[in-house]
Amino acid sequence: MNSEEIQLVKEILSTPKKIVITPHKNPDGDAIGSVLALWHYLNMQGHLAQVIVPNDFPKFLKWMPGVENILIFEKKHEHSLGFIEEADIIFTLDFNDLSRIGEMQSSFEAAKADFIMIDHHQAPNSYARIKYSDISMSSTCEMVYNFIEYLGDRDKISSEMANCLYAGILTDTGSFKYASTTGKTHRVVATLIDKGAHSTEIHKNIFDTNTASRLHLLGCALKNMVILTELSTAYITLSQEELDTHQFKKGDTEGFVNYGLTLDGIRFAVIFIENKEEGIIKISFRSEGSFSVNEFARKYFDGGGHTNAAGGKSTKSMEDTVQYFRSLLEDHKTELLA
Ligand code: 5GP
Ligand code: MN
């Protein structure tokens, strides 16, 4: 944010406001961590803030301080609409296009509020009055930390906020290993620990929550993996039937897509997950190096994200989706092997 924008935010927040804070649909650790940290901060400053998420999120995120105050739009429709209509300000976190909030989109488009975007994805849309968008950032949580710092309030970061921010940085950097993790990221994380983030406990809460059915689902996914060595690509499919057999719960497939990249020579990994209820195949893309999965997802699968991690969807059947995907690979062979 430049100094004018910082000044404007300071002015806007100088009197108590009614505020809604929302992350993208199917919120992940960075999404939930960032909205909760900002919620703690704004309420502490005397505002009336409410977090509204489009739909439910995995159990391994439900330990975060303040999580019990989150409204789930899909479940509390009318109640949520009241907050959105009344809001003076709407913060949108960890996404940059209103199509990313699913059923909430029309209520946001009709809202009288000013929008403030804090996000690190590519190609931001222009709905926000204030746009803090930076694709070089590890996570939206690191940006919320910066945002609070810009407002001169780093000293006000509480242990609740520190735990939420740590969780988001941890998950969005793949435990501090992705290329977006900078020296600054580590300095922020160090400060968060000093301010009360319980790193060992957070790692445990997020990563040591396996169930037998999830491990068996992972086994099924790995068995289904197709490895195309000559295209540096590996992909996994999971049908609705396979998910049902393994008592699939939200979040169970988190991280499965990354296994493909652990193979020597594989630079492009994909997982296709059937969702019969929504009538779509949800797709996650990951890459190593210069092949942009953001562009790939955007061009062919109605999606987007970052250069090395993106998502998208298909309304075709699993078989047709995979066939279409495979037909695209030849066209990208040079980039994949570069
Ligand atoms: P994941 O594969 O973990 O769901 O998402 C990877 C990255 O891509 C995340 O940053 C996520 O926000 C983004 N992403 C996932 N699905 C979609 C989608 O359908 N559209 C867009 N624009 N981004 C997505
Ligand atoms: Mn993020």
CSV table of C-alpha atoms and ligand atoms in Angstrom, one decimal:
chain,number,residue,atom,x,y,z
A,1,MET,CA,0.0,0.0,0.0
A,2,ASN,CA,1.3,3.5,-0.7
A,3,SER,CA,1.2,6.3,1.9
A,4,GLU,CA,-2.0,7.8,0.4
A,5,GLU,CA,-3.8,4.5,0.7
A,6,ILE,CA,-2.6,4.0,4.2
A,7,GLN,CA,-3.8,7.5,5.1
A,8,LEU,CA,-7.2,6.8,3.6
A,9,VAL,CA,-7.5,3.5,5.6
A,10,LYS,CA,-6.6,5.3,8.7
A,11,GLU,CA,-9.2,8.0,8.1
A,12,ILE,CA,-11.9,5.4,7.3
A,13,LEU,CA,-11.1,3.4,10.5
A,14,SER,CA,-10.8,6.5,12.7
A,15,THR,CA,-14.5,6.2,13.7
A,16,PRO,CA,-16.3,2.9,14.6
A,17,LYS,CA,-17.6,1.1,11.6
A,18,LYS,CA,-19.8,-1.9,10.8
A,19,ILE,CA,-17.5,-4.3,9.0
A,20,VAL,CA,-17.8,-7.6,7.2
A,21,ILE,CA,-14.7,-9.7,6.6
A,22,THR,CA,-14.9,-12.5,4.0
A,23,PRO,CA,-12.5,-15.0,2.5
A,24,HIS,CA,-13.0,-17.1,-0.7
A,25,LYS,CA,-15.2,-20.2,-0.9
A,26,ASN,CA,-13.7,-23.4,0.5
A,27,PRO,CA,-11.5,-21.4,2.8
A,28,ASP,CA,-8.1,-22.8,3.6
A,29,GLY,CA,-5.7,-22.0,6.5
A,30,ASP,CA,-4.6,-18.7,5.0
A,31,ALA,CA,-8.2,-17.6,4.4
A,32,ILE,CA,-9.4,-18.5,7.9
A,33,GLY,CA,-6.3,-17.3,9.6
A,34,SER,CA,-6.3,-13.9,7.9
A,35,VAL,CA,-10.0,-13.1,8.4
A,36,LEU,CA,-9.9,-14.1,12.1
A,37,ALA,CA,-6.7,-12.1,12.8
A,38,LEU,CA,-8.2,-9.0,11.1
A,39,TRP,CA,-11.4,-9.6,13.0
A,40,HIS,CA,-9.6,-9.6,16.4
A,41,TYR,CA,-7.7,-6.5,15.4
A,42,LEU,CA,-10.8,-4.5,14.2
A,43,ASN,CA,-12.9,-5.4,17.2
A,44,MET,CA,-10.1,-4.5,19.5
A,45,GLN,CA,-10.1,-1.0,17.7
A,46,GLY,CA,-13.8,-0.5,18.6
A,47,HIS,CA,-15.4,-1.6,15.3
A,48,LEU,CA,-18.3,-4.0,15.0
A,49,ALA,CA,-16.7,-6.6,12.8
A,50,GLN,CA,-18.3,-9.9,11.6
A,51,VAL,CA,-16.6,-12.7,9.7
A,52,ILE,CA,-18.8,-14.4,7.1
A,53,VAL,CA,-17.4,-17.3,5.1
A,54,PRO,CA,-19.2,-18.6,2.0
A,55,ASN,CA,-19.2,-22.2,3.1
A,56,ASP,CA,-17.9,-24.6,5.7
A,57,PHE,CA,-14.2,-25.4,6.2
A,58,PRO,CA,-12.2,-28.3,7.5
A,59,LYS,CA,-12.1,-29.4,11.1
A,60,PHE,CA,-8.3,-29.0,11.3
A,61,LEU,CA,-8.8,-25.2,11.1
A,62,LYS,CA,-11.5,-25.1,13.8
A,63,TRP,CA,-9.1,-24.6,16.7
A,64,MET,CA,-8.3,-21.0,15.8
A,65,PRO,CA,-9.2,-18.4,18.4
A,66,GLY,CA,-12.5,-16.7,17.5
A,67,VAL,CA,-13.6,-19.4,15.1
A,68,GLU,CA,-16.9,-19.9,17.0
A,69,ASN,CA,-18.0,-16.4,16.0
A,70,ILE,CA,-17.7,-17.1,12.2
A,71,LEU,CA,-21.0,-17.0,10.3
A,72,ILE,CA,-21.3,-19.5,7.4
A,73,PHE,CA,-23.3,-17.9,4.6
A,74,GLU,CA,-24.5,-21.3,3.2
A,75,LYS,CA,-26.0,-22.2,6.6
A,76,LYS,CA,-27.1,-18.8,8.0
A,77,HIS,CA,-28.3,-17.1,4.9
A,78,GLU,CA,-30.7,-14.4,6.2
A,79,HIS,CA,-28.5,-13.6,9.2
A,80,SER,CA,-25.5,-13.1,6.9
A,81,LEU,CA,-27.4,-10.9,4.5
A,82,GLY,CA,-28.4,-8.6,7.3
A,83,PHE,CA,-24.7,-7.9,8.1
A,84,ILE,CA,-23.8,-7.5,4.5
A,85,GLU,CA,-26.6,-5.0,3.8
A,86,GLU,CA,-25.7,-3.0,6.9
A,87,ALA,CA,-21.9,-3.0,6.5
A,88,ASP,CA,-20.0,0.3,6.0
A,89,ILE,CA,-16.9,-1.6,4.9
A,90,ILE,CA,-16.3,-5.1,3.5
A,91,PHE,CA,-12.9,-6.6,3.7
A,92,THR,CA,-12.3,-9.3,1.1
A,93,LEU,CA,-9.3,-11.5,2.0
A,94,ASP,CA,-7.3,-14.1,0.1
A,95,PHE,CA,-9.2,-13.6,-3.2
A,96,ASN,CA,-9.5,-10.9,-5.8
A,97,ASP,CA,-12.6,-11.6,-7.9
A,98,LEU,CA,-16.2,-11.7,-6.5
A,99,SER,CA,-16.8,-14.9,-8.5
A,100,ARG,CA,-14.7,-16.6,-5.9
A,101,ILE,CA,-17.3,-16.3,-3.1
A,102,GLY,CA,-20.0,-18.4,-4.9
A,103,GLU,CA,-23.5,-17.8,-3.7
A,104,MET,CA,-22.4,-14.6,-1.8
A,105,GLN,CA,-21.5,-12.8,-5.0
A,106,SER,CA,-24.8,-11.0,-5.7
A,107,SER,CA,-25.2,-9.8,-2.1
A,108,PHE,CA,-21.7,-8.2,-2.3
A,109,GLU,CA,-22.5,-6.6,-5.7
A,110,ALA,CA,-25.6,-5.0,-4.2
A,111,ALA,CA,-23.9,-3.9,-0.9
A,112,LYS,CA,-23.5,-0.2,-0.2
A,113,ALA,CA,-20.2,-0.8,1.6
A,114,ASP,CA,-16.7,0.3,0.4
A,115,PHE,CA,-14.5,-2.7,-0.3
A,116,ILE,CA,-11.0,-3.2,0.9
A,117,MET,CA,-9.1,-6.1,-0.7
A,118,ILE,CA,-6.1,-7.7,0.9
A,119,ASP,CA,-4.8,-10.5,-1.4
A,120,HIS,CA,-1.8,-12.1,-3.0
A,121,HIS,CA,-3.3,-13.8,-6.1
A,122,GLN,CA,-2.7,-12.8,-9.7
A,123,ALA,CA,-4.9,-10.6,-11.9
A,124,PRO,CA,-6.9,-8.6,-9.3
A,125,ASN,CA,-10.3,-7.4,-10.3
A,126,SER,CA,-11.4,-3.8,-9.7
A,127,TYR,CA,-14.3,-3.9,-7.2
A,128,ALA,CA,-12.3,-2.5,-4.3
A,129,ARG,CA,-11.9,1.1,-3.2
A,130,ILE,CA,-8.7,0.2,-1.6
A,131,LYS,CA,-6.7,-2.6,-3.1
A,132,TYR,CA,-3.7,-4.0,-1.2
A,133,SER,CA,-2.6,-6.6,-3.8
A,134,ASP,CA,0.8,-8.1,-3.9
A,135,ILE,CA,1.6,-11.4,-5.8
A,136,SER,CA,5.0,-11.6,-4.3
A,137,MET,CA,3.6,-12.2,-0.8
A,138,SER,CA,3.8,-15.6,0.8
A,139,SER,CA,0.2,-15.4,2.2
A,140,THR,CA,-2.6,-13.1,2.9
A,141,CYS,CA,-1.7,-13.6,6.6
A,142,GLU,CA,1.7,-12.0,6.0
A,143,MET,CA,-0.2,-9.1,4.3
A,144,VAL,CA,-2.6,-8.7,7.3
A,145,TYR,CA,0.5,-8.4,9.5
A,146,ASN,CA,1.9,-5.7,7.2
A,147,PHE,CA,-1.5,-4.0,7.1
A,148,ILE,CA,-1.6,-3.7,10.9
A,149,GLU,CA,2.0,-2.6,10.8
A,150,TYR,CA,1.2,0.1,8.2
A,151,LEU,CA,-1.5,1.4,10.5
A,152,GLY,CA,1.2,1.7,13.2
A,153,ASP,CA,-0.4,-1.0,15.4
A,154,ARG,CA,2.2,-3.8,15.4
A,155,ASP,CA,2.4,-3.5,19.2
A,156,LYS,CA,-1.3,-4.4,19.3
A,157,ILE,CA,-0.9,-7.8,17.8
A,158,SER,CA,-2.4,-10.1,20.5
A,159,SER,CA,-1.6,-13.8,21.0
A,160,GLU,CA,-5.0,-14.7,19.4
A,161,MET,CA,-4.0,-12.7,16.3
A,162,ALA,CA,-0.5,-14.2,16.3
A,163,ASN,CA,-1.8,-17.8,16.4
A,164,CYS,CA,-4.2,-17.1,13.5
A,165,LEU,CA,-1.5,-15.4,11.4
A,166,TYR,CA,1.1,-18.1,12.1
A,167,ALA,CA,-1.4,-20.8,10.9
A,168,GLY,CA,-2.1,-19.0,7.6
A,169,ILE,CA,1.6,-18.4,6.8
A,170,LEU,CA,2.4,-22.0,7.8
A,171,THR,CA,-0.2,-23.5,5.5
A,172,ASP,CA,0.2,-21.2,2.5
A,173,THR,CA,4.0,-21.6,2.4
A,174,GLY,CA,3.9,-25.4,2.6
A,175,SER,CA,5.6,-25.2,6.1
A,176,PHE,CA,7.9,-22.3,5.0
A,177,LYS,CA,9.3,-24.2,2.0
A,178,TYR,CA,7.7,-22.6,-1.1
A,179,ALA,CA,9.7,-20.0,-3.1
A,180,SER,CA,7.4,-17.2,-1.8
A,181,THR,CA,8.9,-17.6,1.7
A,182,THR,CA,11.3,-14.7,2.2
A,183,GLY,CA,13.6,-13.5,5.0
A,184,LYS,CA,10.8,-11.1,5.8
A,185,THR,CA,8.3,-14.0,6.1
A,186,HIS,CA,10.6,-15.6,8.7
A,187,ARG,CA,11.0,-12.3,10.5
A,188,VAL,CA,7.2,-11.9,10.7
A,189,VAL,CA,6.9,-15.5,11.9
A,190,ALA,CA,9.6,-14.9,14.6
A,191,THR,CA,7.7,-11.9,15.8
A,192,LEU,CA,4.4,-13.9,15.9
A,193,ILE,CA,6.1,-16.5,18.1
A,194,ASP,CA,7.3,-13.7,20.4
A,195,LYS,CA,3.8,-12.4,20.5
A,196,GLY,CA,2.4,-15.8,21.6
A,197,ALA,CA,1.9,-18.1,18.6
A,198,HIS,CA,2.4,-21.7,19.8
A,199,SER,CA,4.2,-23.1,16.8
A,200,THR,CA,4.4,-26.8,18.0
A,201,GLU,CA,0.7,-26.8,19.0
A,202,ILE,CA,-0.3,-25.2,15.7
A,203,HIS,CA,1.7,-27.7,13.6
A,204,LYS,CA,0.0,-30.5,15.6
A,205,ASN,CA,-3.5,-29.0,15.2
A,206,ILE,CA,-3.1,-28.7,11.5
A,207,PHE,CA,-1.0,-31.7,10.4
A,208,ASP,CA,-1.5,-34.4,13.1
A,209,THR,CA,-5.2,-34.8,12.7
A,210,ASN,CA,-5.3,-37.9,10.4
A,211,THR,CA,-8.1,-40.4,10.6
A,212,ALA,CA,-7.9,-44.0,9.4
A,213,SER,CA,-10.4,-43.3,6.6
A,214,ARG,CA,-8.3,-40.3,5.4
A,215,LEU,CA,-5.2,-42.4,5.2
A,216,HIS,CA,-7.0,-45.0,3.3
A,217,LEU,CA,-8.3,-42.4,0.9
A,218,LEU,CA,-4.7,-41.2,0.4
A,219,GLY,CA,-3.8,-44.8,-0.4
A,220,CYS,CA,-6.6,-44.9,-3.0
A,221,ALA,CA,-5.5,-41.5,-4.5
A,222,LEU,CA,-1.9,-42.7,-4.7
A,223,LYS,CA,-3.0,-46.0,-6.3
A,224,ASN,CA,-4.9,-43.9,-8.9
A,225,MET,CA,-2.0,-41.7,-9.8
A,226,VAL,CA,-1.1,-41.7,-13.5
A,227,ILE,CA,2.5,-40.8,-14.2
A,228,LEU,CA,3.4,-39.4,-17.6
A,229,THR,CA,7.2,-39.3,-17.4
A,230,GLU,CA,7.6,-38.0,-20.9
A,231,LEU,CA,5.5,-34.9,-20.1
A,232,SER,CA,6.9,-34.4,-16.6
A,233,THR,CA,3.3,-34.7,-15.3
A,234,ALA,CA,1.5,-36.8,-12.7
A,235,TYR,CA,-2.2,-36.7,-12.0
A,236,ILE,CA,-4.7,-38.2,-9.5
A,237,THR,CA,-8.4,-38.8,-9.9
A,238,LEU,CA,-10.9,-39.4,-7.0
A,239,SER,CA,-14.5,-40.3,-8.0
A,240,GLN,CA,-17.4,-39.5,-5.8
A,241,GLU,CA,-17.8,-43.2,-5.2
A,242,GLU,CA,-14.2,-43.5,-3.9
A,243,LEU,CA,-14.8,-40.5,-1.6
A,244,ASP,CA,-18.0,-42.0,-0.2
A,245,THR,CA,-16.3,-45.3,0.4
A,246,HIS,CA,-13.7,-43.6,2.5
A,247,GLN,CA,-16.2,-41.4,4.5
A,248,PHE,CA,-14.8,-38.3,2.9
A,249,LYS,CA,-14.9,-35.1,5.0
A,250,LYS,CA,-14.0,-31.6,4.0
A,251,GLY,CA,-10.3,-31.1,4.0
A,252,ASP,CA,-9.4,-34.8,3.7
A,253,THR,CA,-7.8,-34.4,0.3
A,254,GLU,CA,-5.7,-31.4,1.4
A,255,GLY,CA,-2.1,-31.9,0.3
A,256,PHE,CA,-2.8,-35.0,-1.9
A,257,VAL,CA,-1.9,-33.1,-5.1
A,258,ASN,CA,1.6,-32.5,-3.8
A,259,TYR,CA,2.7,-36.1,-3.9
A,260,GLY,CA,3.1,-36.0,-7.7
A,261,LEU,CA,5.8,-33.3,-7.3
A,262,THR,CA,7.9,-35.5,-5.0
A,263,LEU,CA,8.7,-37.8,-8.0
A,264,ASP,CA,12.0,-37.2,-9.6
A,265,GLY,CA,11.5,-35.3,-12.9
A,266,ILE,CA,7.8,-34.5,-12.3
A,267,ARG,CA,7.1,-30.7,-12.5
A,268,PHE,CA,3.3,-30.7,-13.0
A,269,ALA,CA,1.0,-32.4,-10.6
A,270,VAL,CA,-2.8,-32.4,-10.7
A,271,ILE,CA,-5.7,-33.8,-8.8
A,272,PHE,CA,-9.3,-34.2,-10.1
A,273,ILE,CA,-11.9,-34.6,-7.4
A,274,GLU,CA,-15.5,-35.3,-8.3
A,275,ASN,CA,-18.2,-33.4,-6.5
A,276,LYS,CA,-21.6,-34.9,-7.6
A,277,GLU,CA,-23.6,-32.4,-5.5
A,278,GLU,CA,-22.2,-29.4,-7.3
A,279,GLY,CA,-22.0,-31.2,-10.6
A,280,ILE,CA,-18.3,-30.4,-11.1
A,281,ILE,CA,-14.9,-31.9,-11.0
A,282,LYS,CA,-12.8,-29.7,-8.7
A,283,ILE,CA,-9.2,-29.5,-9.9
A,284,SER,CA,-6.0,-28.5,-8.1
A,285,PHE,CA,-2.8,-27.8,-10.0
A,286,ARG,CA,0.8,-27.5,-8.7
A,287,SER,CA,4.0,-27.0,-10.6
A,288,GLU,CA,7.7,-26.6,-9.9
A,289,GLY,CA,9.7,-24.0,-11.8
A,290,SER,CA,8.4,-21.7,-14.5
A,291,PHE,CA,5.3,-23.5,-15.8
A,292,SER,CA,2.4,-21.3,-14.8
A,293,VAL,CA,-0.5,-23.3,-13.5
A,294,ASN,CA,-2.3,-20.0,-12.9
A,295,GLU,CA,-2.3,-19.4,-16.7
A,296,PHE,CA,-3.2,-23.0,-17.4
A,297,ALA,CA,-6.1,-23.0,-14.9
A,298,ARG,CA,-7.3,-19.7,-16.1
A,299,LYS,CA,-7.2,-20.6,-19.8
A,300,TYR,CA,-8.7,-24.1,-19.7
A,301,PHE,CA,-10.5,-24.7,-16.4
A,302,ASP,CA,-12.2,-21.5,-15.3
A,303,GLY,CA,-9.8,-21.0,-12.5
A,304,GLY,CA,-6.6,-19.2,-11.4
A,305,GLY,CA,-4.3,-18.8,-8.4
A,306,HIS,CA,-0.5,-18.5,-8.3
A,307,THR,CA,2.3,-19.5,-10.7
A,308,ASN,CA,2.9,-22.7,-8.8
A,309,ALA,CA,-0.4,-23.4,-7.2
A,310,ALA,CA,-3.8,-22.9,-8.7
A,311,GLY,CA,-7.3,-24.4,-8.9
A,312,GLY,CA,-10.1,-24.7,-11.3
A,313,LYS,CA,-13.2,-26.7,-12.2
A,314,SER,CA,-14.9,-28.7,-15.0
A,315,THR,CA,-18.5,-29.4,-15.6
A,316,LYS,CA,-17.6,-32.4,-17.9
A,317,SER,CA,-17.6,-36.0,-16.6
A,318,MET,CA,-14.4,-37.2,-14.9
A,319,GLU,CA,-13.5,-39.3,-18.0
A,320,ASP,CA,-14.1,-36.3,-20.4
A,321,THR,CA,-12.3,-33.9,-18.1
A,322,VAL,CA,-9.2,-36.1,-17.9
A,323,GLN,CA,-9.3,-36.7,-21.7
A,324,TYR,CA,-9.5,-33.0,-22.3
A,325,PHE,CA,-6.6,-32.3,-19.8
A,326,ARG,CA,-4.4,-34.9,-21.5
A,327,SER,CA,-5.1,-33.5,-24.9
A,328,LEU,CA,-3.8,-30.1,-23.7
A,329,LEU,CA,-0.5,-31.5,-22.4
A,330,GLU,CA,1.0,-32.0,-25.8
A,331,ASP,CA,0.5,-28.3,-26.6
A,332,HIS,CA,2.4,-27.4,-23.5
A,333,LYS,CA,5.1,-30.0,-23.9
A,334,THR,CA,7.9,-27.5,-24.5
A,335,GLU,CA,7.1,-25.5,-21.4
A,336,LEU,CA,6.7,-28.6,-19.3
A,337,LEU,CA,10.1,-29.9,-20.3
A,338,ALA,CA,11.8,-26.6,-20.3
B,1,5GP,P1,-6.2,-25.3,-4.1
B,1,5GP,O1,-5.8,-26.2,-5.2
B,1,5GP,O2,-5.4,-25.6,-2.8
B,1,5GP,O3,-7.7,-25.4,-3.8
B,1,5GP,O4,-5.9,-23.8,-4.5
B,1,5GP,C1,-4.7,-23.4,-4.9
B,1,5GP,C2,-4.7,-21.9,-5.1
B,1,5GP,O5,-5.6,-21.6,-6.3
B,1,5GP,C3,-5.3,-21.1,-4.0
B,1,5GP,O6,-4.5,-19.9,-3.9
B,1,5GP,C4,-6.7,-20.8,-4.4
B,1,5GP,O7,-7.2,-19.6,-3.8
B,1,5GP,C5,-6.7,-20.8,-5.9
B,1,5GP,N1,-7.9,-21.4,-6.5
B,1,5GP,C6,-8.4,-22.6,-6.2
B,1,5GP,N2,-9.5,-22.8,-6.9
B,1,5GP,C7,-9.7,-21.7,-7.7
B,1,5GP,C8,-10.7,-21.3,-8.6
B,1,5GP,O8,-11.7,-22.1,-8.9
B,1,5GP,N3,-10.6,-20.1,-9.2
B,1,5GP,C9,-9.5,-19.3,-8.9
B,1,5GP,N4,-9.5,-18.1,-9.5
B,1,5GP,N5,-8.6,-19.6,-8.0
B,1,5GP,C10,-8.7,-20.8,-7.4
B,2,MN,MN,-3.5,-17.4,0.4
